[in-house]
PDB file of C-alpha atoms and ligand atoms in Angstrom:
ATOM      1  CA  MET A 228      18.843  12.627   8.590  1.00 46.00           C
ATOM      2  CA  LYS A 229      17.422   8.613   9.017  1.00 46.00           C
ATOM      3  CA  ASN A 230      17.121   6.622   5.855  1.00 43.00           C
ATOM      4  CA  ILE A 231      14.296   4.279   5.338  1.00 49.00           C
ATOM      5  CA  SER A 232      13.601   1.266   3.110  1.00 46.00           C
ATOM      6  CA  ILE A 233      10.720   0.123   1.000  1.00 48.00           C
ATOM      7  CA  SER A 234       8.033  -2.478   2.343  1.00 52.00           C
ATOM      8  CA  GLN A 235       5.301  -4.378   0.972  1.00 63.00           C
ATOM      9  CA  GLN A 236       1.571  -3.117   0.454  1.00 76.00           C
ATOM     10  CA  ILE A 237      -1.001  -4.779   2.589  1.00 76.00           C
ATOM     11  CA  TRP A 238      -4.347  -4.955   1.307  1.00 81.00           C
ATOM     12  CA  ASP A 239      -7.545  -4.787   3.593  1.00 85.00           C
ATOM     13  CA  ALA A 240     -10.168  -6.341   1.946  1.00 87.00           C
ATOM     14  CA  SER A 241     -12.968  -4.798   3.760  1.00 84.00           C
ATOM     15  CA  LEU A 242     -11.418  -1.075   4.089  1.00 80.00           C
ATOM     16  CA  TYR A 243     -11.213  -1.292   0.162  1.00 79.00           C
ATOM     17  CA  GLU A 244     -14.892  -2.345  -0.370  1.00 83.00           C
ATOM     18  CA  ASN A 245     -16.227  -0.075   2.037  1.00 77.00           C
ATOM     19  CA  LYS A 246     -14.059   3.141   1.584  1.00 75.00           C
ATOM     20  CA  HIS A 247     -12.869   3.059  -1.964  1.00 77.00           C
ATOM     21  CA  ALA A 248     -15.682   2.023  -3.944  1.00 80.00           C
ATOM     22  CA  PHE A 249     -14.557   4.761  -6.469  1.00 80.00           C
ATOM     23  CA  VAL A 250     -12.010   2.114  -7.771  1.00 79.00           C
ATOM     24  CA  TRP A 251     -14.359  -0.156  -9.394  1.00 81.00           C
ATOM     25  CA  GLN A 252     -17.022   2.623 -10.115  1.00 85.00           C
ATOM     26  CA  TYR A 253     -14.756   4.493 -12.072  1.00 86.00           C
ATOM     27  CA  GLY A 254     -13.458   1.578 -13.903  1.00 85.00           C
ATOM     28  CA  GLU A 255     -17.095   0.779 -15.323  1.00 87.00           C
ATOM     29  CA  ASP A 256     -16.128   3.173 -17.899  1.00 90.00           C
ATOM     30  CA  LEU A 257     -13.531   1.081 -19.192  1.00 96.00           C
ATOM     31  CA  LEU A 258     -16.055  -1.658 -19.909  1.00 96.00           C
ATOM     32  CA  GLN A 259     -16.771   0.335 -22.934  1.00 96.00           C
ATOM     33  CA  TRP A 260     -13.336  -0.241 -24.583  1.00 97.00           C
ATOM     34  CA  LEU A 261     -13.459  -3.688 -23.702  1.00 98.00           C
ATOM     35  CA  ASN A 262     -17.007  -4.370 -24.920  1.00 98.00           C
ATOM     36  CA  PRO A 263     -17.325  -8.018 -23.902  1.00 98.00           C
ATOM     37  CA  LYS A 264     -19.540 -10.271 -25.787  1.00 98.00           C
ATOM     38  CA  PRO A 265     -21.479 -13.519 -24.990  1.00 98.00           C
ATOM     39  CA  GLY A 266     -18.929 -16.407 -25.074  1.00 98.00           C
ATOM     40  CA  GLU A 267     -15.950 -14.610 -25.042  1.00 98.00           C
ATOM     41  CA  LEU A 268     -13.024 -15.867 -22.410  1.00 98.00           C
ATOM     42  CA  ILE A 269     -11.965 -12.777 -20.654  1.00 98.00           C
ATOM     43  CA  LEU A 270      -9.146 -12.356 -17.820  1.00 98.00           C
ATOM     44  CA  ASP A 271      -9.469  -9.609 -15.199  1.00 98.00           C
ATOM     45  CA  LEU A 272      -5.914  -8.759 -14.293  1.00 97.00           C
ATOM     46  CA  GLY A 273      -5.768  -7.123 -10.473  1.00 96.00           C
ATOM     47  CA  CYS A 274      -9.371  -7.818  -9.940  1.00 97.00           C
ATOM     48  CA  GLY A 275      -9.425  -6.550  -6.210  1.00 95.00           C
ATOM     49  CA  THR A 276     -12.778  -7.926  -4.678  1.00 95.00           C
ATOM     50  CA  GLY A 277     -14.417  -8.673  -8.002  1.00 97.00           C
ATOM     51  CA  GLN A 278     -16.743  -6.211  -8.674  1.00 96.00           C
ATOM     52  CA  LEU A 279     -15.712  -5.385 -12.348  1.00 96.00           C
ATOM     53  CA  THR A 280     -15.217  -9.110 -12.943  1.00 98.00           C
ATOM     54  CA  ALA A 281     -18.587  -9.423 -12.271  1.00 98.00           C
ATOM     55  CA  LYS A 282     -19.884  -6.719 -14.732  1.00 97.00           C
ATOM     56  CA  ILE A 283     -17.907  -8.412 -17.310  1.00 98.00           C
ATOM     57  CA  ALA A 284     -19.542 -11.387 -16.509  1.00 98.00           C
ATOM     58  CA  GLU A 285     -23.300  -9.850 -16.886  1.00 97.00           C
ATOM     59  CA  SER A 286     -22.073  -9.460 -20.857  1.00 98.00           C
ATOM     60  CA  GLY A 287     -22.468 -13.251 -21.185  1.00 98.00           C
ATOM     61  CA  ALA A 288     -18.631 -13.689 -21.447  1.00 98.00           C
ATOM     62  CA  GLU A 289     -16.991 -16.255 -19.302  1.00 98.00           C
ATOM     63  CA  VAL A 290     -14.538 -14.394 -16.752  1.00 98.00           C
ATOM     64  CA  MET A 291     -11.733 -15.283 -14.550  1.00 98.00           C
ATOM     65  CA  GLY A 292     -10.310 -12.669 -12.074  1.00 98.00           C
ATOM     66  CA  ILE A 293      -6.716 -12.789 -10.594  1.00 98.00           C
ATOM     67  CA  ASP A 294      -5.095 -10.789  -7.895  1.00 97.00           C
ATOM     68  CA  ASN A 295      -1.759 -11.082  -6.306  1.00 95.00           C
ATOM     69  CA  ALA A 296      -3.602 -10.497  -2.765  1.00 95.00           C
ATOM     70  CA  VAL A 297      -4.847 -13.441  -0.861  1.00 96.00           C
ATOM     71  CA  THR A 298      -7.144 -11.259   1.308  1.00 95.00           C
ATOM     72  CA  MET A 299      -8.697  -9.919  -1.898  1.00 96.00           C
ATOM     73  CA  ILE A 300      -9.369 -13.259  -3.676  1.00 97.00           C
ATOM     74  CA  GLU A 301     -10.891 -14.511  -0.573  1.00 97.00           C
ATOM     75  CA  GLN A 302     -13.303 -11.487  -0.486  1.00 96.00           C
ATOM     76  CA  ALA A 303     -14.038 -11.575  -4.375  1.00 98.00           C
ATOM     77  CA  ARG A 304     -14.936 -15.708  -3.870  1.00 98.00           C
ATOM     78  CA  LYS A 305     -17.274 -14.750  -1.102  1.00 98.00           C
ATOM     79  CA  ASN A 306     -19.025 -11.608  -3.390  1.00 97.00           C
ATOM     80  CA  TYR A 307     -19.386 -13.694  -6.430  1.00 98.00           C
ATOM     81  CA  PRO A 308     -19.148 -17.492  -5.471  1.00 98.00           C
ATOM     82  CA  GLN A 309     -20.388 -18.372  -8.960  1.00 98.00           C
ATOM     83  CA  LEU A 310     -17.000 -16.671 -10.614  1.00 98.00           C
ATOM     84  CA  ARG A 311     -13.439 -18.302 -10.811  1.00 98.00           C
ATOM     85  CA  PHE A 312     -10.962 -15.990  -8.945  1.00 98.00           C
ATOM     86  CA  GLU A 313      -7.177 -17.195  -8.597  1.00 97.00           C
ATOM     87  CA  VAL A 314      -4.334 -15.567  -6.683  1.00 97.00           C
ATOM     88  CA  ALA A 315      -1.529 -15.008  -9.280  1.00 96.00           C
ATOM     89  CA  ASP A 316       1.418 -12.472  -9.789  1.00 93.00           C
ATOM     90  CA  ALA A 317       0.870 -10.100 -12.732  1.00 93.00           C
ATOM     91  CA  ARG A 318       4.510 -10.310 -13.459  1.00 89.00           C
ATOM     92  CA  ASN A 319       4.702 -14.307 -14.222  1.00 88.00           C
ATOM     93  CA  PHE A 320       1.379 -15.946 -14.533  1.00 91.00           C
ATOM     94  CA  GLN A 321       0.289 -18.822 -16.769  1.00 91.00           C
ATOM     95  CA  VAL A 322      -3.036 -19.607 -18.314  1.00 95.00           C
ATOM     96  CA  GLU A 323      -4.442 -23.276 -19.183  1.00 93.00           C
ATOM     97  CA  GLN A 324      -6.346 -21.785 -22.161  1.00 95.00           C
ATOM     98  CA  PRO A 325      -5.804 -18.727 -24.109  1.00 98.00           C
ATOM     99  CA  PHE A 326      -7.971 -15.611 -23.590  1.00 98.00           C
ATOM    100  CA  ASP A 327      -9.991 -13.501 -25.995  1.00 98.00           C
ATOM    101  CA  ALA A 328      -9.171 -10.535 -23.878  1.00 98.00           C
ATOM    102  CA  VAL A 329      -7.229  -9.178 -20.835  1.00 98.00           C
ATOM    103  CA  PHE A 330      -9.003  -6.670 -18.830  1.00 98.00           C
ATOM    104  CA  SER A 331      -6.991  -4.629 -16.046  1.00 97.00           C
ATOM    105  CA  ASN A 332      -8.137  -1.564 -13.973  1.00 96.00           C
ATOM    106  CA  ALA A 333      -6.102   0.403 -11.627  1.00 95.00           C
ATOM    107  CA  THR A 334      -3.502  -2.302 -11.171  1.00 96.00           C
ATOM    108  CA  LEU A 335      -0.588  -1.935 -13.451  1.00 96.00           C
ATOM    109  CA  HIS A 336       0.818   1.280 -11.524  1.00 96.00           C
ATOM    110  CA  TRP A 337       1.589  -1.099  -8.822  1.00 94.00           C
ATOM    111  CA  ILE A 338       4.270  -2.942 -10.726  1.00 92.00           C
ATOM    112  CA  LYS A 339       7.383  -0.973 -11.342  1.00 86.00           C
ATOM    113  CA  GLN A 340       9.061  -1.514 -14.620  1.00 71.00           C
ATOM    114  CA  ALA A 341      12.600  -1.126 -12.914  1.00 53.00           C
ATOM    115  CA  ASP A 342      11.764  -4.012 -10.467  1.00 58.00           C
ATOM    116  CA  VAL A 343      10.664  -6.047 -13.326  1.00 65.00           C
ATOM    117  CA  ALA A 344      14.087  -5.665 -14.816  1.00 57.00           C
ATOM    118  CA  ILE A 345      15.524  -7.610 -11.653  1.00 51.00           C
ATOM    119  CA  ALA A 346      12.653  -9.846 -11.276  1.00 54.00           C
ATOM    120  CA  ASP A 347      13.004 -13.691 -12.015  1.00 52.00           C
ATOM    121  CA  GLY A 348      13.890 -14.151 -15.651  1.00 55.00           C
ATOM    122  CA  GLY A 349      12.875 -10.421 -16.409  1.00 55.00           C
ATOM    123  CA  ALA A 350       9.192 -11.313 -16.086  1.00 62.00           C
ATOM    124  CA  GLN A 351       6.926  -8.532 -16.833  1.00 81.00           C
ATOM    125  CA  PRO A 352       3.261  -8.062 -16.697  1.00 92.00           C
ATOM    126  CA  ILE A 353       3.044  -7.032 -20.607  1.00 94.00           C
ATOM    127  CA  ALA A 354       4.786 -10.117 -21.701  1.00 92.00           C
ATOM    128  CA  SER A 355       2.469 -12.604 -19.445  1.00 93.00           C
ATOM    129  CA  ILE A 356      -0.639 -10.576 -20.842  1.00 96.00           C
ATOM    130  CA  HIS A 357       0.876 -10.991 -24.315  1.00 95.00           C
ATOM    131  CA  GLN A 358       1.018 -15.316 -23.562  1.00 95.00           C
ATOM    132  CA  ALA A 359      -2.415 -15.201 -22.166  1.00 97.00           C
ATOM    133  CA  LEU A 360      -3.974 -13.859 -25.168  1.00 98.00           C
ATOM    134  CA  LYS A 361      -5.076 -15.641 -28.587  1.00 98.00           C
ATOM    135  CA  PRO A 362      -3.883 -13.993 -31.614  1.00 98.00           C
ATOM    136  CA  GLY A 363      -6.252 -11.050 -32.350  1.00 98.00           C
ATOM    137  CA  GLY A 364      -7.113 -10.883 -28.669  1.00 98.00           C
ATOM    138  CA  ARG A 365      -7.249  -7.559 -26.746  1.00 98.00           C
ATOM    139  CA  PHE A 366      -5.381  -5.884 -24.063  1.00 98.00           C
ATOM    140  CA  VAL A 367      -7.373  -3.028 -22.480  1.00 98.00           C
ATOM    141  CA  ALA A 368      -6.330  -1.188 -19.224  1.00 98.00           C
ATOM    142  CA  GLU A 369      -6.404   1.884 -17.446  1.00 97.00           C
ATOM    143  CA  PHE A 370      -4.207   2.756 -14.701  1.00 97.00           C
ATOM    144  CA  GLY A 371      -2.125   5.971 -13.347  1.00 97.00           C
ATOM    145  CA  GLY A 372      -0.070   7.600 -15.855  1.00 97.00           C
ATOM    146  CA  LYS A 373       2.539  10.310 -15.960  1.00 98.00           C
ATOM    147  CA  GLY A 374       2.073  12.936 -13.189  1.00 98.00           C
ATOM    148  CA  ASN A 375      -0.742  10.924 -11.101  1.00 98.00           C
ATOM    149  CA  ILE A 376      -1.078  11.964  -7.738  1.00 98.00           C
ATOM    150  CA  GLN A 377       1.689  14.447  -8.150  1.00 98.00           C
ATOM    151  CA  SER A 378       0.721  16.776  -5.362  1.00 98.00           C
ATOM    152  CA  ILE A 379       0.064  14.104  -3.020  1.00 98.00           C
ATOM    153  CA  LEU A 380       3.287  12.464  -3.774  1.00 98.00           C
ATOM    154  CA  GLN A 381       5.140  15.789  -3.118  1.00 98.00           C
ATOM    155  CA  ALA A 382       3.109  16.317   0.183  1.00 98.00           C
ATOM    156  CA  LEU A 383       4.418  13.300   1.379  1.00 98.00           C
ATOM    157  CA  TYR A 384       7.942  13.809   0.652  1.00 98.00           C
ATOM    158  CA  THR A 385       7.682  17.222   2.457  1.00 98.00           C
ATOM    159  CA  ALA A 386       6.040  15.418   5.287  1.00 98.00           C
ATOM    160  CA  PHE A 387       8.921  12.974   5.502  1.00 97.00           C
ATOM    161  CA  GLU A 388      11.355  15.756   5.379  1.00 96.00           C
ATOM    162  CA  LYS A 389       9.765  17.798   8.229  1.00 97.00           C
ATOM    163  CA  ILE A 390      10.333  14.747  10.487  1.00 97.00           C
ATOM    164  CA  GLY A 391      13.649  14.164   9.675  1.00 96.00           C
ATOM    165  CA  LEU A 392      13.920  11.351   7.091  1.00 95.00           C
ATOM    166  CA  SER A 393      15.699  11.350   3.789  1.00 95.00           C
ATOM    167  CA  ASN A 394      15.197  10.058   0.621  1.00 95.00           C
ATOM    168  CA  PRO A 395      11.385   9.266   0.920  1.00 96.00           C
ATOM    169  CA  GLN A 396      11.497   8.870  -2.964  1.00 96.00           C
ATOM    170  CA  ALA A 397      12.836   5.582  -2.454  1.00 95.00           C
ATOM    171  CA  LEU A 398       9.471   4.404  -0.872  1.00 96.00           C
ATOM    172  CA  ASN A 399       7.517   5.221  -3.749  1.00 96.00           C
ATOM    173  CA  PRO A 400       5.922   1.935  -4.839  1.00 95.00           C
ATOM    174  CA  TRP A 401       4.353   3.253  -8.124  1.00 96.00           C
ATOM    175  CA  TYR A 402       5.105   3.418 -11.570  1.00 95.00           C
ATOM    176  CA  PHE A 403       2.984   6.116 -13.903  1.00 97.00           C
ATOM    177  CA  PRO A 404       4.578   5.657 -17.083  1.00 96.00           C
ATOM    178  CA  SER A 405       3.498   8.342 -20.128  1.00 96.00           C
ATOM    179  CA  ILE A 406       1.911   7.119 -23.460  1.00 97.00           C
ATOM    180  CA  SER A 407       5.040   7.054 -25.523  1.00 96.00           C
ATOM    181  CA  GLU A 408       6.805   4.829 -22.746  1.00 94.00           C
ATOM    182  CA  TYR A 409       4.153   2.293 -22.125  1.00 95.00           C
ATOM    183  CA  THR A 410       2.890   1.960 -25.901  1.00 95.00           C
ATOM    184  CA  THR A 411       6.588   1.384 -26.737  1.00 93.00           C
ATOM    185  CA  LEU A 412       6.949  -1.249 -23.949  1.00 92.00           C
ATOM    186  CA  THR A 413       3.703  -2.677 -25.336  1.00 94.00           C
ATOM    187  CA  GLU A 414       4.617  -2.939 -28.839  1.00 94.00           C
ATOM    188  CA  GLN A 415       7.991  -4.673 -27.778  1.00 91.00           C
ATOM    189  CA  GLN A 416       6.086  -7.431 -26.571  1.00 91.00           C
ATOM    190  CA  GLY A 417       4.258  -8.200 -30.047  1.00 94.00           C
ATOM    191  CA  LEU A 418       0.885  -6.232 -29.098  1.00 96.00           C
ATOM    192  CA  GLU A 419      -0.149  -3.441 -31.542  1.00 98.00           C
ATOM    193  CA  VAL A 420      -1.495  -0.276 -29.886  1.00 98.00           C
ATOM    194  CA  THR A 421      -4.587   0.895 -31.405  1.00 98.00           C
ATOM    195  CA  GLN A 422      -5.745   3.486 -28.894  1.00 98.00           C
ATOM    196  CA  ALA A 423      -4.060   5.363 -25.998  1.00 98.00           C
ATOM    197  CA  ILE A 424      -4.859   8.274 -24.115  1.00 98.00           C
ATOM    198  CA  LEU A 425      -3.499  10.139 -21.153  1.00 98.00           C
ATOM    199  CA  PHE A 426      -6.067  12.485 -19.084  1.00 97.00           C
ATOM    200  CA  ALA A 427      -6.732  13.922 -15.761  1.00 97.00           C
ATOM    201  CA  ARG A 428      -9.516  12.486 -13.697  1.00 96.00           C
ATOM    202  CA  PRO A 429      -9.657  14.175 -10.287  1.00 96.00           C
ATOM    203  CA  THR A 430     -11.198  11.560  -7.971  1.00 95.00           C
ATOM    204  CA  PRO A 431     -13.845  12.445  -4.776  1.00 94.00           C
ATOM    205  CA  LEU A 432     -12.559  10.322  -2.045  1.00 94.00           C
ATOM    206  CA  ALA A 433     -15.447   9.029   0.323  1.00 89.00           C
ATOM    207  CA  ASP A 434     -15.470  10.163   4.153  1.00 91.00           C
ATOM    208  CA  GLY A 435     -15.522  13.864   4.004  1.00 95.00           C
ATOM    209  CA  THR A 436     -12.783  15.644   5.857  1.00 96.00           C
ATOM    210  CA  ALA A 437     -11.110  12.038   6.593  1.00 96.00           C
ATOM    211  CA  GLY A 438     -10.850  11.337   2.784  1.00 96.00           C
ATOM    212  CA  ILE A 439      -7.162  11.877   2.350  1.00 98.00           C
ATOM    213  CA  LYS A 440      -6.154  10.012   5.649  1.00 97.00           C
ATOM    214  CA  ASN A 441      -8.220   7.064   4.517  1.00 94.00           C
ATOM    215  CA  TRP A 442      -6.354   7.127   1.348  1.00 96.00           C
ATOM    216  CA  ILE A 443      -2.841   7.104   2.518  1.00 97.00           C
ATOM    217  CA  GLN A 444      -3.520   4.528   5.275  1.00 94.00           C
ATOM    218  CA  MET A 445      -5.098   2.429   2.449  1.00 92.00           C
ATOM    219  CA  PHE A 446      -2.745   2.878  -0.634  1.00 94.00           C
ATOM    220  CA  ALA A 447       0.320   4.465   0.805  1.00 97.00           C
ATOM    221  CA  SER A 448       1.075   2.305   3.379  1.00 95.00           C
ATOM    222  CA  ALA A 449       4.481   1.703   1.895  1.00 95.00           C
ATOM    223  CA  PHE A 450       5.380   5.259   3.072  1.00 97.00           C
ATOM    224  CA  LEU A 451       3.816   4.689   6.637  1.00 96.00           C
ATOM    225  CA  ALA A 452       4.969   1.166   7.464  1.00 94.00           C
ATOM    226  CA  LYS A 453       8.436   2.059   9.075  1.00 93.00           C
ATOM    227  CA  LEU A 454       7.162   4.806  11.226  1.00 96.00           C
ATOM    228  CA  SER A 455       6.113   5.077  14.832  1.00 97.00           C
ATOM    229  CA  ALA A 456       2.021   5.902  15.479  1.00 97.00           C
ATOM    230  CA  GLU A 457       3.250   9.535  16.431  1.00 97.00           C
ATOM    231  CA  GLU A 458       5.350   9.973  13.103  1.00 97.00           C
ATOM    232  CA  GLN A 459       2.428   8.420  11.017  1.00 97.00           C
ATOM    233  CA  LEU A 460       0.053  11.042  12.316  1.00 97.00           C
ATOM    234  CA  GLN A 461       2.525  13.702  11.817  1.00 98.00           C
ATOM    235  CA  VAL A 462       3.002  12.739   8.101  1.00 98.00           C
ATOM    236  CA  ILE A 463      -1.010  12.546   7.512  1.00 98.00           C
ATOM    237  CA  HIS A 464      -1.276  16.122   9.388  1.00 98.00           C
ATOM    238  CA  THR A 465       1.324  17.926   7.262  1.00 98.00           C
ATOM    239  CA  VAL A 466       0.068  16.198   3.865  1.00 98.00           C
ATOM    240  CA  GLU A 467      -3.440  17.458   4.957  1.00 98.00           C
ATOM    241  CA  GLU A 468      -2.260  20.872   5.693  1.00 98.00           C
ATOM    242  CA  CYS A 469      -0.034  20.902   2.129  1.00 98.00           C
ATOM    243  CA  LEU A 470      -3.028  19.727   0.210  1.00 98.00           C
ATOM    244  CA  LYS A 471      -5.773  21.286   1.738  1.00 98.00           C
ATOM    245  CA  PRO A 472      -5.812  24.780  -0.527  1.00 98.00           C
ATOM    246  CA  THR A 473      -6.054  22.534  -3.647  1.00 98.00           C
ATOM    247  CA  LEU A 474      -7.669  19.246  -2.905  1.00 98.00           C
ATOM    248  CA  TYR A 475     -10.257  19.797  -0.557  1.00 98.00           C
ATOM    249  CA  GLN A 476     -13.306  21.872  -1.212  1.00 96.00           C
ATOM    250  CA  GLU A 477     -16.674  21.874   0.283  1.00 94.00           C
ATOM    251  CA  GLY A 478     -16.294  19.134   2.908  1.00 95.00           C
ATOM    252  CA  TYR A 479     -14.514  16.358   0.733  1.00 95.00           C
ATOM    253  CA  TRP A 480     -11.326  15.732  -0.648  1.00 97.00           C
ATOM    254  CA  ALA A 481     -10.471  14.751  -4.278  1.00 97.00           C
ATOM    255  CA  ALA A 482      -7.178  13.137  -5.523  1.00 98.00           C
ATOM    256  CA  ASP A 483      -5.292  14.456  -8.274  1.00 98.00           C
ATOM    257  CA  TYR A 484      -5.594  10.894 -10.424  1.00 97.00           C
ATOM    258  CA  ARG A 485      -3.916  11.103 -14.172  1.00 98.00           C
ATOM    259  CA  ARG A 486      -5.172   7.779 -15.978  1.00 97.00           C
ATOM    260  CA  ILE A 487      -3.284   6.156 -18.805  1.00 97.00           C
ATOM    261  CA  ARG A 488      -5.874   3.883 -20.992  1.00 98.00           C
ATOM    262  CA  ILE A 489      -4.791   1.615 -23.613  1.00 98.00           C
ATOM    263  CA  LEU A 490      -6.232  -0.642 -26.113  1.00 98.00           C
ATOM    264  CA  ALA A 491      -3.916  -3.005 -27.689  1.00 98.00           C
ATOM    265  CA  THR A 492      -4.395  -6.203 -30.113  1.00 98.00           C
ATOM    266  CA  LYS A 493      -2.103  -9.658 -30.101  1.00 98.00           C
ATOM    267  CA  ILE A 494      -0.423  -9.665 -33.903  1.00 94.00           C
TER     268      ILE A 494
HETATM  269  C1  BEZ B 988      -4.288   5.183  -8.789  1.00 79.79           C
HETATM  270  O1  BEZ B 988      -5.463   4.342  -8.951  1.00 79.79           O
HETATM  271  O2  BEZ B 988      -3.795   6.001  -9.623  1.00 79.79           O
HETATM  272  C2  BEZ B 988      -3.593   4.984  -7.575  1.00 79.79           C
HETATM  273  C3  BEZ B 988      -4.237   4.157  -6.564  1.00 79.79           C
HETATM  274  C4  BEZ B 988      -3.729   3.957  -5.692  1.00 79.79           C
HETATM  275  C5  BEZ B 988      -2.188   4.444  -5.319  1.00 79.79           C
HETATM  276  C6  BEZ B 988      -1.588   5.192  -6.391  1.00 79.79           C
HETATM  277  C7  BEZ B 988      -2.442   5.501  -7.329  1.00 79.79           C
END
């Protein structure tokens, strides 16, 4: 069997906006946990193309969005020229002025804690978030939790084995922690966790029969990057066949998302 190595996630901002609006539409619910107030200074970490940043701004709070993808920040600036957006790495960012709250939707699962240990200076997102907050400031986040997209991952692994590629687990770019793991890490960084939940949130994908194919091409490109065009089609076909009985119903696909949601305060 051939072995393969990981490659970097590519973000196509227009594909993201056109076919994956569910990312920020579901995120609106998290705004209730944030409860932004007029005059507060709020950081949106992993803002993508800025839709939730703009929602937060509607409350009268002063918001800044950051994202490590240049393509996303360029699109966010086009969408909302009145708001401030900057390119920054969640593992290692510095702020000029401390914030009343750091908000993050559907971002932190892209940062593997295992990578963090070997990143420069052991930089890690919760440490950066802690230093970005005022004392008493809030950290409100939702992302993929333990068991997230379990059946999609399993189908990808099966598809790789079918085309003779070993160890596809090494290509998995995601971090899906349990409540106990993530709250422990958060508390170790000097934040007090006041709420944490893990819940299933099956997520309907846009575009009918093409839903799972679009999802893989957008979010699971780390698995496809080193494959030939033919191998990519084979993998997508196998994933569709494996998942059809469970994730496809009445003309649409639903991804088996599980979210972890957390509210913590800087002590
Ligand atoms: C998520 O939001 O859970 C997610 C999105 C893309 C890839 C993996 C997980």
